[in-house]
Coordinates of C-alpha atoms and ligand atoms in Angstrom, one line a residue:
X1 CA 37.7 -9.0 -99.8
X2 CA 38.8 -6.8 -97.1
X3 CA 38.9 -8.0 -93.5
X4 CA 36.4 -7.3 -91.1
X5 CA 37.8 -5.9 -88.2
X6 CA 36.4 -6.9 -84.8
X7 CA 36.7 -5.9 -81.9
X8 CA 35.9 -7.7 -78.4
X9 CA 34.9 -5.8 -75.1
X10 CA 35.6 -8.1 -71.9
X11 CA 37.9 -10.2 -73.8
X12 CA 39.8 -10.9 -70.2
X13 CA 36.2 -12.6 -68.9
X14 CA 35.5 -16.4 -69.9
X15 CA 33.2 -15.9 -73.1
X16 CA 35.8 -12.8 -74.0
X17 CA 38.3 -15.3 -73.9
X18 CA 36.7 -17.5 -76.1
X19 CA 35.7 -15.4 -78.4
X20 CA 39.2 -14.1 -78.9
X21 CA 40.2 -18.1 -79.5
X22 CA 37.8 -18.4 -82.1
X23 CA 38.6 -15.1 -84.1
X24 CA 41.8 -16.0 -84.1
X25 CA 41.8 -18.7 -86.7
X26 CA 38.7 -16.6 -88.6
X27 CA 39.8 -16.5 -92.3
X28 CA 37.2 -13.1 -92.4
X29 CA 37.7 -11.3 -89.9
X30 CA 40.6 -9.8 -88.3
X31 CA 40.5 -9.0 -84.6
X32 CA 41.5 -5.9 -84.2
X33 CA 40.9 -4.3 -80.3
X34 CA 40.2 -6.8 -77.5
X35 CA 39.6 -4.4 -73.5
X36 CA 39.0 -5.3 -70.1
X37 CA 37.8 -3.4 -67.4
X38 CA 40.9 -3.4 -65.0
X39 CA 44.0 -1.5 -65.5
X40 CA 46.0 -3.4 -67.2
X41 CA 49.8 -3.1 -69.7
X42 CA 49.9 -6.7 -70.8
X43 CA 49.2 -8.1 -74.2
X44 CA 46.5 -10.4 -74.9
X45 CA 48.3 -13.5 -75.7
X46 CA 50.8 -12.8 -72.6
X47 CA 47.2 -13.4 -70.5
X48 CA 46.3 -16.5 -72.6
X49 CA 49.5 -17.9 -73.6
X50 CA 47.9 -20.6 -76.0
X51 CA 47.4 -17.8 -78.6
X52 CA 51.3 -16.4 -78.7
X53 CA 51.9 -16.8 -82.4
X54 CA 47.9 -16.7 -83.4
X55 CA 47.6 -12.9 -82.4
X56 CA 49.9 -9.8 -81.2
X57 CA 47.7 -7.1 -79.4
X58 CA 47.8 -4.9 -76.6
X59 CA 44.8 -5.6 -73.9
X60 CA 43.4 -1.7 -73.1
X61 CA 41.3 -0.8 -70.6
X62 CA 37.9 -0.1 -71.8
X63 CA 37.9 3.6 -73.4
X64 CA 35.0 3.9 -76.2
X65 CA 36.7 6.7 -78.4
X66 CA 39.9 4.5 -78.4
X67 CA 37.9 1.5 -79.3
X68 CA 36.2 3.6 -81.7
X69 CA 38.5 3.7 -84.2
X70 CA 39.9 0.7 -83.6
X71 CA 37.0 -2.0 -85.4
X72 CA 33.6 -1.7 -87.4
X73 CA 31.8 -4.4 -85.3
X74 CA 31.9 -4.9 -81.6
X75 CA 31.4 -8.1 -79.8
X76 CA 29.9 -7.5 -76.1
X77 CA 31.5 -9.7 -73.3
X78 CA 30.4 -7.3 -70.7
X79 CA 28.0 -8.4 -67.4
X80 CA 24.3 -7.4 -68.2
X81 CA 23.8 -3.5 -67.3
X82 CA 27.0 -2.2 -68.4
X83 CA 26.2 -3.7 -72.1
X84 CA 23.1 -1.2 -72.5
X85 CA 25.3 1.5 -71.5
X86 CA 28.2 0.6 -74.4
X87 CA 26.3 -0.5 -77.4
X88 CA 24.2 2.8 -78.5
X89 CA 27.8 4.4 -78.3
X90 CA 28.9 2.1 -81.1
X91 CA 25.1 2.0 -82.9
X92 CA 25.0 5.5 -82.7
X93 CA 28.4 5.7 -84.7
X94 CA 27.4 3.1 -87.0
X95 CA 29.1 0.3 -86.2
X96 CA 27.5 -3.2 -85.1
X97 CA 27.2 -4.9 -82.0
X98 CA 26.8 -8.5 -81.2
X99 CA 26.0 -8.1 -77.6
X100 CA 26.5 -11.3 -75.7
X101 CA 25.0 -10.2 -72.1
X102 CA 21.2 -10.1 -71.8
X103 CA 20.9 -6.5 -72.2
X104 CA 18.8 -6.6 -75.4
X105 CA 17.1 -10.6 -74.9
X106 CA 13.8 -9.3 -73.2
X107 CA 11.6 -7.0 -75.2
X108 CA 9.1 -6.4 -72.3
X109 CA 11.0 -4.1 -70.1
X110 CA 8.8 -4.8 -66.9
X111 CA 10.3 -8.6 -67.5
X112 CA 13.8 -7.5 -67.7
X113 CA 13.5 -4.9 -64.9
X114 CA 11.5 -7.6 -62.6
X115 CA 14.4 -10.1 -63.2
X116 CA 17.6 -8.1 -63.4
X117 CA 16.7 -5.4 -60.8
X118 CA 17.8 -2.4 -62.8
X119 CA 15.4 -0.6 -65.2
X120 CA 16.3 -0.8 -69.0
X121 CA 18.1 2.2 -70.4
X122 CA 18.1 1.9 -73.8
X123 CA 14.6 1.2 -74.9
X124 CA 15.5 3.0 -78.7
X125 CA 17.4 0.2 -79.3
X126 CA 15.9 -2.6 -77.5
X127 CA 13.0 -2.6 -80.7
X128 CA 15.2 -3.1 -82.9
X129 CA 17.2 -6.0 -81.6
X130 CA 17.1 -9.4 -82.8
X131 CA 17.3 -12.3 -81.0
X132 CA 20.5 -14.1 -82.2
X133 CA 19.7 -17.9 -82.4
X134 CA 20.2 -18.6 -86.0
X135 CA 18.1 -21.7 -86.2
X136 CA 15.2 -19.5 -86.0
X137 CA 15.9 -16.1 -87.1
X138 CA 18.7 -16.5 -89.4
X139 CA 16.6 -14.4 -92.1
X140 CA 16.4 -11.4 -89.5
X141 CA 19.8 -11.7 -88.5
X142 CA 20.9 -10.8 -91.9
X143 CA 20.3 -7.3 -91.9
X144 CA 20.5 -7.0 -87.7
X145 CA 22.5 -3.9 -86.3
X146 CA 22.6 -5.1 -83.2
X147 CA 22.2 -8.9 -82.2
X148 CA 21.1 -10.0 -78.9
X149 CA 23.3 -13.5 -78.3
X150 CA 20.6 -15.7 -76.2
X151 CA 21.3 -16.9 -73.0
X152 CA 23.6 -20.5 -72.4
X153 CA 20.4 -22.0 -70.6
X154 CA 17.9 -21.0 -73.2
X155 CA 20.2 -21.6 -76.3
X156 CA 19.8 -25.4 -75.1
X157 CA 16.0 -25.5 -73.8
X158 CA 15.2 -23.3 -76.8
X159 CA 16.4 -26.1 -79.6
X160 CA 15.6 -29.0 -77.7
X161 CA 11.8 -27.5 -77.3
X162 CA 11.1 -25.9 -80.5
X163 CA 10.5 -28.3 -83.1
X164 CA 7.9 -30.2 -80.6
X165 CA 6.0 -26.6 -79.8
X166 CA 6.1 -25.4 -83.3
X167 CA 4.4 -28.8 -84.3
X168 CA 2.1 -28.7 -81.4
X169 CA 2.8 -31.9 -80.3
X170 CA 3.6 -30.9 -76.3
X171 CA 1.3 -29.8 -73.7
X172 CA 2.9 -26.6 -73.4
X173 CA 2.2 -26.1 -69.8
X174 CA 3.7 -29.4 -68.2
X175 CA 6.7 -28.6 -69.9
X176 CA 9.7 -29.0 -67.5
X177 CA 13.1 -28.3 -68.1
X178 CA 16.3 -29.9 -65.7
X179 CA 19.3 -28.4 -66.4
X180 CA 23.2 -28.5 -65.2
X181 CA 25.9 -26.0 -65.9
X182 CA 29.4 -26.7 -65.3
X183 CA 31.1 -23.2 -63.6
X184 CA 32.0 -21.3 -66.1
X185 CA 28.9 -20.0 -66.6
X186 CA 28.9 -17.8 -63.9
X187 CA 31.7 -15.5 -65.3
X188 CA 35.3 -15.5 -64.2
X189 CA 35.0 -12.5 -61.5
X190 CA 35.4 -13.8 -58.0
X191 CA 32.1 -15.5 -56.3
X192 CA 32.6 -17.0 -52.9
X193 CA 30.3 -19.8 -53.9
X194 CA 32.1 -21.0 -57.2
X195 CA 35.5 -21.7 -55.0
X196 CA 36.6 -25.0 -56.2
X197 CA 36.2 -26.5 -52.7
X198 CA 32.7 -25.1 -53.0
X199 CA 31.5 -26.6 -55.8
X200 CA 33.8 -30.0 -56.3
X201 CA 31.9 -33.2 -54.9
X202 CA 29.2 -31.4 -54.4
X203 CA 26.0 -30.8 -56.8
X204 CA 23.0 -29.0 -56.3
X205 CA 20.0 -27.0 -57.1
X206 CA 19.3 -23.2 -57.4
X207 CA 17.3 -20.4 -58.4
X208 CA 14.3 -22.4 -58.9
X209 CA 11.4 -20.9 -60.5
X210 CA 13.5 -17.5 -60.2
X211 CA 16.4 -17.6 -62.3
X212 CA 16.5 -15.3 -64.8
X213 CA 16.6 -16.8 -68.2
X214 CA 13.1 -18.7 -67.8
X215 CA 11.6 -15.2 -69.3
X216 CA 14.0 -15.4 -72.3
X217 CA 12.7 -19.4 -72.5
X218 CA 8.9 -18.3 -72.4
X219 CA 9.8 -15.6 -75.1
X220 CA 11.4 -16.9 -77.6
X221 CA 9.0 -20.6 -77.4
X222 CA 6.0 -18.5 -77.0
X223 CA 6.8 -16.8 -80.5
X224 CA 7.1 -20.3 -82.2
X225 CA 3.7 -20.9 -80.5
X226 CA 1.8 -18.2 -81.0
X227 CA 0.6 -18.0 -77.7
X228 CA 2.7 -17.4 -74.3
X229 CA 4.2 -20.0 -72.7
X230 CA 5.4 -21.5 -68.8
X231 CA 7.4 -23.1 -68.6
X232 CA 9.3 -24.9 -65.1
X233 CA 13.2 -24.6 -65.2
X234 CA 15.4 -25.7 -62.6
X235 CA 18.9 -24.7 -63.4
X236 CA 22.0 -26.9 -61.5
X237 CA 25.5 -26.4 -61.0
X238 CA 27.8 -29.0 -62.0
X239 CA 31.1 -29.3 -60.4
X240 CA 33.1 -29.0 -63.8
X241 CA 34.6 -26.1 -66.1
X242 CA 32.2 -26.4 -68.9
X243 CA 28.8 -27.6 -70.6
X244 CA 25.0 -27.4 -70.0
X245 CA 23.2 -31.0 -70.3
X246 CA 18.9 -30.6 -70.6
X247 CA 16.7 -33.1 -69.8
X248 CA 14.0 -32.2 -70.3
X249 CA 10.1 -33.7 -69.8
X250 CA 7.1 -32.7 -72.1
X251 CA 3.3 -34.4 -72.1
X252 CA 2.6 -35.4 -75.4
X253 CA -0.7 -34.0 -76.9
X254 CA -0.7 -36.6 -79.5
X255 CA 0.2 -40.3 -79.8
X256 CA 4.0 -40.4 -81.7
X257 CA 7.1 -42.7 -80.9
X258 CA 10.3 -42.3 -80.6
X259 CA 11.0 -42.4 -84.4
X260 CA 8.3 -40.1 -85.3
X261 CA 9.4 -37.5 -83.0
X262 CA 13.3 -38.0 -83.9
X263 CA 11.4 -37.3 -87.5
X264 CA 9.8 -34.2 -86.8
X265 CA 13.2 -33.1 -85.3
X266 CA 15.3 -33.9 -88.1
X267 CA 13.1 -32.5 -90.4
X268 CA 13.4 -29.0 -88.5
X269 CA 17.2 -29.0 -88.5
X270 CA 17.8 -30.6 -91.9
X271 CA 20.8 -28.7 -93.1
X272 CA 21.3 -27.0 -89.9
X273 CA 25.0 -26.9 -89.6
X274 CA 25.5 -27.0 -85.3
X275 CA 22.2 -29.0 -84.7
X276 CA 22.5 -32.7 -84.1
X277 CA 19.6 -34.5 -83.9
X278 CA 21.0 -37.7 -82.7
X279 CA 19.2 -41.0 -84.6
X280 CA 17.6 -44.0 -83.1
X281 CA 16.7 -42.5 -79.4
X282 CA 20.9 -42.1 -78.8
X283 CA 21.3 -39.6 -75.8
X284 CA 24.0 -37.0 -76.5
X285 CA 26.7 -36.5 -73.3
X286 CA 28.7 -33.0 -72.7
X287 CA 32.0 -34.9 -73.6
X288 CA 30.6 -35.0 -77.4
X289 CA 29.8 -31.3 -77.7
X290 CA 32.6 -29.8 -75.3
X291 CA 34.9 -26.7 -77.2
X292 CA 32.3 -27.2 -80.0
X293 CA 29.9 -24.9 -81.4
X294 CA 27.0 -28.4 -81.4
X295 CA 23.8 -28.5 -80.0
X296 CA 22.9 -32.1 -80.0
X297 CA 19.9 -33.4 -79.4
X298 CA 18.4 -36.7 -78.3
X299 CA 14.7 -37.7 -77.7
X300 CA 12.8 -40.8 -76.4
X301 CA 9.3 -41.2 -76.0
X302 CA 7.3 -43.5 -73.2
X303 CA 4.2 -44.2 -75.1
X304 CA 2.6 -45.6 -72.3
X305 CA 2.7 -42.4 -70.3
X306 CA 2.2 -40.1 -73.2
X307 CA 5.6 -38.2 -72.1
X308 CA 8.9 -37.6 -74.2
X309 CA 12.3 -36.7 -72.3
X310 CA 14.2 -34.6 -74.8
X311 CA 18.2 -34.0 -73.6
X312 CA 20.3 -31.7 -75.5
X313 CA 23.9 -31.0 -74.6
X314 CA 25.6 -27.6 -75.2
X315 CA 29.1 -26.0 -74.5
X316 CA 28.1 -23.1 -72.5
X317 CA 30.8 -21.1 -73.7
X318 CA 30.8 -22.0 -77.5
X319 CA 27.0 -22.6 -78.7
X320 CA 25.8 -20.9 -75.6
X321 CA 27.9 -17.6 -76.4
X322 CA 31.2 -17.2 -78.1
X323 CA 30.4 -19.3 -80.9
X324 CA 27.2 -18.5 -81.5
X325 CA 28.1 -14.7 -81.2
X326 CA 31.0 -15.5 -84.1
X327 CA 27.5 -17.9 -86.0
X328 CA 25.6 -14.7 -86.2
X329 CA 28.5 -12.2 -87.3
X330 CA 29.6 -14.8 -90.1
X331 CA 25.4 -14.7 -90.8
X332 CA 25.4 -10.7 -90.9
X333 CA 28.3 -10.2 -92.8
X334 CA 27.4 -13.0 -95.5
X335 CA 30.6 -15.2 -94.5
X336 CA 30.1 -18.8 -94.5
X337 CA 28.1 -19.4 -90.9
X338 CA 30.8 -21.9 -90.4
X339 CA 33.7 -20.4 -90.5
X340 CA 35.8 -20.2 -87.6
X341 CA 33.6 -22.7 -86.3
X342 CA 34.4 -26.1 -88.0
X343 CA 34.6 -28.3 -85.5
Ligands
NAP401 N1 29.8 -17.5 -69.0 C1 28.9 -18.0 -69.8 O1 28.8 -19.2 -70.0 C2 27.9 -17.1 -70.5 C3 27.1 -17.6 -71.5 C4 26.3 -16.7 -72.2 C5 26.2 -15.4 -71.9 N2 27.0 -14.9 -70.9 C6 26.9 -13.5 -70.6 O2 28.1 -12.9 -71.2 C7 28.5 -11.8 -70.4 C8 30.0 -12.0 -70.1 O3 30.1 -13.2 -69.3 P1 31.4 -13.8 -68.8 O4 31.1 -15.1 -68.3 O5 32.4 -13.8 -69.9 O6 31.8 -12.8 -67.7 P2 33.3 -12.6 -67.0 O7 34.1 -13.8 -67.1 O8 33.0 -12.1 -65.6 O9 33.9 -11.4 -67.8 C9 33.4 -10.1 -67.8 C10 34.3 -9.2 -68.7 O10 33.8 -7.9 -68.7 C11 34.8 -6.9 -68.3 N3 34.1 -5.8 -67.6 C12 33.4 -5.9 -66.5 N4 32.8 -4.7 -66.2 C13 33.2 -3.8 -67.2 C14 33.1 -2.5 -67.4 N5 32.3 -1.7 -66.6 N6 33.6 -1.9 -68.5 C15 34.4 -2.6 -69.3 N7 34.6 -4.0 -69.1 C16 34.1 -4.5 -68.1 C17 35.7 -7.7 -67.4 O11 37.0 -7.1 -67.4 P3 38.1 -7.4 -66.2 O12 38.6 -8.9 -66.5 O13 39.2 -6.4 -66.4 O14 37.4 -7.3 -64.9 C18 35.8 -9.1 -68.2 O15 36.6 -8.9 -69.3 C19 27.6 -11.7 -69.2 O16 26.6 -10.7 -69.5 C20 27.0 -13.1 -69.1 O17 25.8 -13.1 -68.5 C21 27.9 -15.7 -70.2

């Protein structure tokens, strides 16, 4: 079979980056163009040393007829705003686009514009978007054109919640979800605040109630419901380079244990091949899932008070982007969904 050839816009930036690493050992697909935004005469592996011998290609500046030419399917790494402005360039010509910003995650405009600031500008191609998280739309992301690759935060809460809402088993209003993100998930562009002396020894809350993936959350758990859904999020930063741990609390509607929630959860993700659900009330740590494309999951239930703590543990920059993005091309191209992703 032919190669695929891939291209990657923002492949200086962190999830760029890693979605370059991945490609590189893809048996599939054969990166082709990888861009920045900054003026730059350097080849990719002389930015990223680690991958001199695994690829040879020039880092352009980001011109779309160049990159035209260059790959049928486009992977997004671009900030949120400048990804709605790129994609119907590439749509339009007929290529694909997995678009890892959040461009294309929130089909109610008012939401996105209420939460990004900016109104949406390509509302042709919003409709048609799916929402990339394969453990629940695999079947639509088969024949997507253009993927929307959820959020880090909501690719977590999103697993770790679903099984429980789908079943009804959770009051779907109590639901709160804790969450800490080590740094790179703020991008590698410079932020006064993400200074290492800034954030090491230190740990704290932010954007509470506010920050902007809770819409995607109440979105995408809503669907599985059938109703819409509130839920509380409180992200926090954690002074280390990557991984999002969840804990999150629920109200039980209905009396189960431990074991017969682990159940329902296994059940879900049987044959799932990045979902974990760990066995015998076993809490998953960022350590077991770090420059993997997991999701694991643990839960425990306090009968007593009716309440189950769920904790799932990503890589922000694998399961909650770059590896996810590469899980849903491998889906839409009819590759093996592990490939390139194995362990
Ligand atoms: N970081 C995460 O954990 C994570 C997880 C899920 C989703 N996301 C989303 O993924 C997207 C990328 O995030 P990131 O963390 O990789 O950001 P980043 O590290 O700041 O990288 C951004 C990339 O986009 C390029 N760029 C910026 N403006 C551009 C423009 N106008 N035209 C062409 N290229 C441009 C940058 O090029 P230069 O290097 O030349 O400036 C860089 O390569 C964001 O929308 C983010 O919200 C991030």
């Amino acid at each position: 079979m032919e190669a695929l050839k891939v291209g990657v816009i923002g492949a200086t930036g962190y999830t760029g980056e890693e979605l370059v690493r991945i490609l590189c050992r893809h048996r599939q697909a054969k990166l082709s163009y990888v861009s920045g935004k900054e003026e730059r005469t350097v080849r990719i592996q002389e930015i990223f040393p680690y991958l001199q011998g695994a690829v040879d290609l020039e880092c352009r500046t980001f011109q779309f007829e160049e990159a035209l030419g260059a790959a049928d399917l486009f992977f997004l790494s671009l900030p949120h705003t400048v990804s709605m402005q790129v994609a119907p360039q590439f749509l339009a010509a007929g290529k694909k686009v997995v678009d890892v910003s959040a461009d294309y995650r929130l089909k109610d405009t008012s939401v996105y514009e209420k939460f990004y600031k900016t109104a949406h500008r390509d509302t042709v191609n919003l409709g048609s978007a799916v929402y990339g998280l394969p453990e629940i739309n695999r079947e639509r992301i088969r024949s997507a054109r253009l993927i929307a690759n959820p959020g880090c935060y909501p690719t977590g809460a999103i697993l770790a919640l679903y099984p429980g809402v789908k079943a009804g088993l959770f009051d779907e209003q109590g639901i709160i979800i804790d969450a800490k993100s080590g740094v790179t998930g703020a991008g590698r562009k410079a932020d006064k605040a993400l200074n290492f002396s800034e954030v090491n020894e230190s740990f704290k809350a932010y954007k509470l109630f506010e920050h902007q993936h809770v819409p995607e959350i109440d979105q995408e758990l809503g669907a599985a419901l059938g109703r819409p859904m509130s839920v509380t999020f409180v992200p926090h930063l954690l002074p280390l380079n990557r991984g999002i741990l969840s804990t999150i609390y629920v109200r039980l509607r209905k009396d189960v244990t431990t074991d017969d929630l682990i159940k329902v959860y296994a059940d879900a993700y049987r044959g799932e091949p990045f979902v974990k659900v760990r066995p015998g009330g076993a809490l998953p740590e960022l350590r077991h899932v770090a420059g993997t494309n997991f999701c694991d999951i643990g839960l425990r239930v306090n009968p007593g008070k009716k309440l189950a703590v769920i904790v799932a543990a990503i890589d922000n920059l694998v399961k909650g982007a770059a590896g996810q993005a590469v899980q849903n091309m491998n889906i839409l191209s009819g590759y093996d969904e592990r490939e390139g992703l194995w362990v």
